[in-house]
Amino acid sequence: QGKYSLFIEKDTANKNGSRVGACINRLPVNFKGKEIELTGYVRTRDVTKFASIIIRLRNSNGEVTNNLAQLGKGIRGTTGWTKYSYKMPMDSTTRKITIVPNLMGNGKVWFDNFKLYVDGMPYDKIRKYHLTSSSSE
């Protein structure tokens, strides 16, 4: 929120020739929910291919149950801070949320003030025992 942000810069190819920079965030899901929403801000400078966000949901076997590559086909070029918001359904088998801010090609990208909600409630506020709880709320 103005002090720190995730910053990815790429100006050379990896050993295999790829020009990819990413930060993988894996979050456990031990609660019930029907929908997740990810909101946040992105800024770019001189991005040659694209910057994007991947959101992936997995079950307890590691199988992908929902996959969303976001920011349209990606952000290109130079942009100011822009807010993005994405919603996707979540089913009862979901056990892991993976969020991957990334940069393909050369350039610079900043990701800031990202928030994850489950059914409108902030992820960090969810009662973690909800999955096994039989209480009626």
Coordinates of N, CA and C in Angstrom, one line a residue:
Q1 N 0.8 -1.2 0.0 CA 0.0 0.0 0.0 C 0.9 1.2 0.0
G2 N 1.8 1.2 -0.9 CA 2.6 2.4 -1.1 C 4.1 2.3 -0.5
K3 N 4.3 1.4 0.4 CA 5.6 1.2 0.9 C 6.4 0.1 0.2
Y4 N 5.7 -1.1 0.1 CA 6.3 -2.2 -0.5 C 5.4 -2.8 -1.6
S5 N 6.0 -3.5 -2.5 CA 5.2 -4.2 -3.5 C 6.1 -5.4 -4.0
L6 N 5.4 -6.3 -4.7 CA 6.2 -7.4 -5.3 C 6.7 -6.9 -6.6
F7 N 8.0 -7.0 -6.9 CA 8.6 -6.4 -8.1 C 9.3 -7.6 -8.8
I8 N 9.0 -7.7 -10.1 CA 9.6 -8.7 -11.0 C 10.3 -7.9 -12.1
E9 N 11.5 -8.2 -12.4 CA 12.2 -7.6 -13.5 C 12.9 -8.7 -14.3
K10 N 12.8 -8.6 -15.6 CA 13.5 -9.7 -16.4 C 14.1 -8.9 -17.6
D11 N 15.4 -9.2 -17.8 CA 16.0 -8.6 -19.0 C 17.0 -9.6 -19.7
T12 N 17.0 -10.8 -19.2 CA 17.9 -11.8 -19.8 C 17.1 -13.1 -19.8
A13 N 17.5 -14.0 -20.7 CA 16.9 -15.3 -20.8 C 17.5 -16.3 -19.7
N14 N 16.6 -17.2 -19.3 CA 17.1 -18.3 -18.4 C 17.9 -19.2 -19.2
K15 N 18.5 -20.2 -18.5 CA 19.4 -21.2 -19.2 C 18.7 -21.9 -20.3
N16 N 17.4 -22.1 -20.2 CA 16.7 -22.8 -21.3 C 16.1 -21.8 -22.3
G17 N 16.5 -20.5 -22.2 CA 16.0 -19.5 -23.2 C 14.7 -18.9 -22.8
S18 N 14.1 -19.3 -21.7 CA 12.8 -18.7 -21.3 C 13.0 -17.4 -20.7
R19 N 12.1 -16.5 -20.9 CA 12.1 -15.2 -20.2 C 10.9 -15.1 -19.3
V20 N 10.9 -15.8 -18.2 CA 9.8 -15.8 -17.3 C 10.3 -15.5 -15.9
G21 N 9.5 -14.6 -15.2 CA 9.8 -14.4 -13.8 C 8.4 -14.5 -13.1
A22 N 8.4 -15.2 -11.9 CA 7.2 -15.5 -11.2 C 7.4 -15.6 -9.7
C23 N 6.3 -15.4 -9.0 CA 6.3 -15.6 -7.5 C 5.1 -16.5 -7.2
I24 N 5.4 -17.7 -6.7 CA 4.3 -18.7 -6.5 C 3.9 -18.6 -5.0
N25 N 2.6 -18.4 -4.8 CA 2.0 -18.3 -3.5 C 1.0 -19.4 -3.3
R26 N 1.2 -20.3 -2.4 CA 0.2 -21.4 -2.1 C -0.4 -21.2 -0.8
L27 N -1.7 -21.2 -0.8 CA -2.5 -21.0 0.4 C -3.4 -22.2 0.7
P28 N -3.4 -22.7 2.0 CA -4.2 -23.8 2.3 C -5.7 -23.5 2.4
V29 N -6.5 -24.4 2.1 CA -8.0 -24.3 2.2 C -8.5 -25.4 3.1
N30 N -8.8 -25.0 4.4 CA -9.4 -26.0 5.3 C -10.7 -25.4 5.8
F31 N -11.5 -24.9 4.9 CA -12.8 -24.3 5.2 C -13.6 -24.4 4.0
K32 N -14.9 -24.2 4.1 CA -15.8 -24.2 3.0 C -16.0 -22.9 2.3
G33 N -16.2 -22.8 1.0 CA -16.5 -21.6 0.4 C -17.0 -21.9 -1.0
K34 N -17.7 -20.9 -1.6 CA -18.3 -21.1 -2.9 C -17.6 -20.2 -4.0
E35 N -17.0 -19.1 -3.6 CA -16.4 -18.2 -4.5 C -15.2 -17.5 -3.9
I36 N -14.1 -17.4 -4.7 CA -13.0 -16.6 -4.3 C -12.9 -15.3 -5.1
E37 N -12.4 -14.3 -4.6 CA -12.1 -13.1 -5.3 C -10.7 -12.5 -4.9
L38 N -10.0 -12.2 -6.0 CA -8.7 -11.6 -5.8 C -8.7 -10.2 -6.3
T39 N -8.3 -9.2 -5.5 CA -8.2 -7.9 -6.0 C -6.8 -7.3 -5.7
G40 N -6.4 -6.4 -6.5 CA -5.0 -5.8 -6.3 C -4.7 -4.9 -7.5
Y41 N -3.5 -4.3 -7.3 CA -3.0 -3.3 -8.3 C -1.8 -3.8 -9.0
V42 N -1.7 -3.4 -10.3 CA -0.5 -3.8 -11.1 C 0.0 -2.6 -11.9
R43 N 1.3 -2.5 -12.0 CA 1.9 -1.4 -12.7 C 3.0 -2.0 -13.6
T44 N 3.2 -1.6 -14.8 CA 4.3 -2.2 -15.7 C 5.1 -1.1 -16.3
R45 N 6.3 -1.6 -16.7 CA 7.2 -0.7 -17.5 C 7.9 -1.5 -18.5
D46 N 7.8 -1.2 -19.8 CA 8.5 -1.8 -20.9 C 8.3 -3.3 -21.0
V47 N 7.1 -3.8 -20.7 CA 6.8 -5.2 -20.8 C 6.7 -5.7 -22.2
T48 N 7.6 -6.6 -22.7 CA 7.6 -7.0 -24.1 C 6.6 -8.0 -24.5
K49 N 6.3 -9.0 -23.6 CA 5.3 -10.0 -23.8 C 4.1 -9.7 -23.0
F50 N 4.0 -10.1 -21.7 CA 2.9 -9.7 -20.9 C 3.2 -10.0 -19.4
A51 N 2.5 -9.3 -18.5 CA 2.5 -9.6 -17.1 C 1.1 -10.1 -16.8
S52 N 0.9 -11.0 -15.9 CA -0.4 -11.6 -15.6 C -0.5 -12.2 -14.2
I53 N -1.6 -12.7 -13.9 CA -1.9 -13.4 -12.6 C -2.5 -14.7 -13.0
I54 N -2.0 -15.8 -12.4 CA -2.6 -17.1 -12.6 C -3.2 -17.5 -11.2
I55 N -4.5 -17.9 -11.2 CA -5.1 -18.4 -10.0 C -5.5 -19.8 -10.3
R56 N -5.1 -20.7 -9.4 CA -5.3 -22.2 -9.6 C -5.8 -22.8 -8.3
L57 N -6.9 -23.6 -8.4 CA -7.5 -24.3 -7.3 C -7.2 -25.8 -7.4
R58 N -6.7 -26.4 -6.3 CA -6.4 -27.8 -6.4 C -7.1 -28.6 -5.3
N59 N -7.4 -29.9 -5.5 CA -8.0 -30.7 -4.5 C -7.0 -31.4 -3.7
S60 N -7.4 -32.3 -2.8 CA -6.4 -33.0 -1.9 C -5.4 -33.9 -2.7
N61 N -5.8 -34.3 -3.9 CA -4.9 -35.2 -4.7 C -4.0 -34.3 -5.6
G62 N -4.1 -33.0 -5.5 CA -3.2 -32.1 -6.3 C -3.8 -31.8 -7.6
E63 N -5.0 -32.4 -7.9 CA -5.5 -32.1 -9.3 C -6.2 -30.7 -9.3
V64 N -6.0 -30.1 -10.5 CA -6.6 -28.8 -10.7 C -8.1 -28.9 -10.8
T65 N -8.8 -28.1 -10.0 CA -10.3 -28.1 -10.1 C -10.8 -26.8 -10.7
N66 N -10.0 -25.8 -10.8 CA -10.3 -24.6 -11.5 C -9.0 -23.8 -11.8
N67 N -8.9 -23.3 -12.9 CA -7.7 -22.6 -13.4 C -8.1 -21.3 -14.1
L68 N -7.5 -20.2 -13.7 CA -7.8 -18.9 -14.3 C -6.5 -18.2 -14.5
A69 N -6.2 -18.0 -15.8 CA -5.1 -17.2 -16.2 C -5.7 -15.8 -16.4
Q70 N -5.3 -14.8 -15.6 CA -6.0 -13.6 -15.6 C -5.3 -12.4 -16.3
L71 N -5.8 -11.2 -16.1 CA -5.4 -10.0 -16.7 C -5.6 -10.1 -18.2
G72 N -6.7 -10.7 -18.6 CA -7.0 -10.8 -20.1 C -5.9 -11.6 -20.7
K73 N -5.3 -11.2 -21.7 CA -4.2 -11.8 -22.3 C -2.9 -11.3 -21.8
G74 N -3.0 -10.5 -20.7 CA -1.8 -10.0 -20.1 C -1.7 -8.5 -20.4
I75 N -0.9 -7.9 -19.5 CA -0.6 -6.4 -19.6 C 0.7 -6.3 -20.4
R76 N 0.7 -5.4 -21.4 CA 1.9 -5.1 -22.2 C 2.3 -3.7 -22.1
G77 N 3.5 -3.4 -22.4 CA 4.0 -2.0 -22.4 C 4.2 -1.4 -21.1
T78 N 3.9 -0.1 -21.0 CA 4.0 0.7 -19.8 C 2.7 1.1 -19.3
T79 N 2.3 0.8 -18.1 CA 1.0 1.2 -17.5 C 1.2 1.8 -16.1
G80 N 0.3 2.7 -15.7 CA 0.3 3.2 -14.3 C -0.4 2.1 -13.5
W81 N -0.5 2.5 -12.2 CA -1.2 1.6 -11.2 C -2.6 1.4 -11.7
T82 N -3.0 0.2 -11.9 CA -4.4 -0.2 -12.3 C -5.0 -1.2 -11.4
K83 N -6.2 -1.1 -10.9 CA -6.8 -2.1 -10.0 C -7.4 -3.2 -10.9
Y84 N -7.2 -4.4 -10.4 CA -7.8 -5.6 -11.1 C -8.6 -6.4 -10.0
S85 N -9.6 -7.0 -10.4 CA -10.5 -7.9 -9.6 C -11.0 -9.1 -10.3
Y86 N -10.8 -10.3 -9.7 CA -11.2 -11.5 -10.4 C -11.9 -12.4 -9.4
K87 N -13.0 -13.0 -9.9 CA -13.8 -13.9 -9.1 C -13.8 -15.2 -9.8
M88 N -13.8 -16.3 -9.0 CA -14.0 -17.6 -9.6 C -14.6 -18.6 -8.7
P89 N -15.4 -19.5 -9.1 CA -16.1 -20.5 -8.3 C -15.1 -21.4 -7.6
M90 N -15.5 -21.8 -6.4 CA -14.6 -22.8 -5.6 C -15.6 -23.9 -5.2
D91 N -15.2 -25.1 -5.3 CA -16.1 -26.2 -4.8 C -15.6 -26.8 -3.5
S92 N -16.3 -27.8 -3.0 CA -16.0 -28.3 -1.7 C -14.8 -29.2 -1.7
T93 N -14.2 -29.6 -2.8 CA -13.0 -30.4 -2.9 C -11.7 -29.5 -2.8
T94 N -11.9 -28.2 -3.0 CA -10.7 -27.4 -3.0 C -9.9 -27.4 -1.7
R95 N -8.6 -27.7 -1.8 CA -7.7 -27.7 -0.6 C -6.5 -26.8 -0.7
K96 N -6.3 -26.2 -1.9 CA -5.2 -25.3 -2.0 C -5.5 -24.2 -3.1
I97 N -5.2 -23.0 -2.8 CA -5.3 -21.9 -3.8 C -3.8 -21.5 -4.1
T98 N -3.5 -21.5 -5.4 CA -2.2 -21.0 -5.8 C -2.4 -19.7 -6.6
I99 N -1.7 -18.7 -6.3 CA -1.7 -17.4 -7.0 C -0.3 -17.1 -7.5
V100 N -0.2 -16.9 -8.8 CA 1.1 -16.7 -9.4 C 1.2 -15.4 -10.2
P101 N 1.6 -14.3 -9.6 CA 1.9 -13.1 -10.3 C 3.2 -13.4 -11.2
N102 N 3.1 -13.0 -12.5 CA 4.3 -13.4 -13.3 C 4.5 -12.4 -14.4
L103 N 5.7 -12.5 -15.0 CA 6.1 -11.7 -16.1 C 6.7 -12.6 -17.2
M104 N 6.2 -12.5 -18.4 CA 6.7 -13.2 -19.5 C 7.4 -12.2 -20.4
G105 N 8.6 -12.5 -20.8 CA 9.4 -11.6 -21.7 C 10.2 -10.6 -20.8
N106 N 10.7 -9.5 -21.4 CA 11.4 -8.5 -20.7 C 10.5 -7.4 -20.1
G107 N 11.1 -6.7 -19.2 CA 10.4 -5.6 -18.6 C 10.3 -5.6 -17.1
K108 N 9.5 -4.8 -16.5 CA 9.3 -4.7 -15.1 C 7.8 -4.7 -14.7
V109 N 7.5 -5.3 -13.6 CA 6.1 -5.3 -13.2 C 6.1 -5.2 -11.7
W110 N 5.1 -4.5 -11.1 CA 4.9 -4.3 -9.7 C 3.5 -4.8 -9.4
F111 N 3.3 -5.6 -8.3 CA 2.0 -6.1 -7.9 C 1.9 -5.6 -6.4
D112 N 0.8 -4.9 -6.1 CA 0.6 -4.3 -4.8 C -0.8 -4.4 -4.2
N113 N -0.9 -4.5 -2.9 CA -2.2 -4.4 -2.2 C -3.1 -5.5 -2.7
F114 N -2.6 -6.7 -2.9 CA -3.5 -7.8 -3.3 C -4.2 -8.4 -2.0
K115 N -5.5 -8.6 -2.2 CA -6.4 -9.2 -1.2 C -7.2 -10.3 -1.7
L116 N -7.3 -11.4 -0.9 CA -8.1 -12.5 -1.3 C -9.3 -12.7 -0.4
Y117 N -10.4 -12.9 -1.0 CA -11.7 -13.0 -0.3 C -12.3 -14.4 -0.6
V118 N -12.9 -15.0 0.4 CA -13.7 -16.2 0.2 C -15.1 -15.9 0.6
D119 N -16.1 -15.9 -0.3 CA -17.5 -15.6 -0.1 C -17.6 -14.2 0.6
G120 N -16.7 -13.3 0.1 CA -16.8 -11.9 0.6 C -16.0 -11.6 1.9
M121 N -15.5 -12.7 2.5 CA -14.7 -12.5 3.8 C -13.2 -12.6 3.5
P122 N -12.4 -11.7 4.1 CA -11.0 -11.7 3.9 C -10.4 -13.1 4.3
Y123 N -9.5 -13.6 3.4 CA -8.9 -14.9 3.6 C -8.3 -15.0 5.0
D124 N -7.6 -14.0 5.5 CA -6.9 -14.1 6.8 C -7.9 -14.0 8.0
K125 N -9.1 -13.7 7.7 CA -10.1 -13.7 8.8 C -11.0 -14.9 8.9
I126 N -10.9 -15.8 7.9 CA -11.8 -17.0 7.9 C -11.5 -17.9 9.1
R127 N -12.6 -18.4 9.7 CA -12.4 -19.3 10.8 C -11.9 -20.7 10.2
K128 N -10.7 -21.0 10.5 CA -10.1 -22.2 9.8 C -10.7 -23.5 10.2
Y129 N -11.5 -23.6 11.3 CA -12.1 -24.9 11.6 C -13.4 -25.0 11.0
H130 N -13.9 -24.1 10.1 CA -15.2 -24.1 9.5 C -15.5 -25.4 8.8
L131 N -14.5 -26.0 8.2 CA -14.7 -27.2 7.4 C -15.2 -28.4 8.2
T132 N -14.8 -28.5 9.4 CA -15.2 -29.6 10.3 C -16.3 -29.2 11.3
S133 N -16.5 -27.9 11.4 CA -17.5 -27.4 12.3 C -18.9 -27.7 11.9
S134 N -19.7 -28.1 12.9 CA -21.1 -28.4 12.6 C -22.0 -27.3 13.2
S135 N -21.4 -26.2 13.6 CA -22.1 -25.1 14.2 C -22.9 -24.4 13.1
S136 N -24.1 -23.8 13.5 CA -24.9 -23.1 12.5 C -24.6 -21.6 12.7
E137 N -24.1 -21.0 11.7 CA -23.8 -19.6 11.7 C -24.4 -18.9 10.5

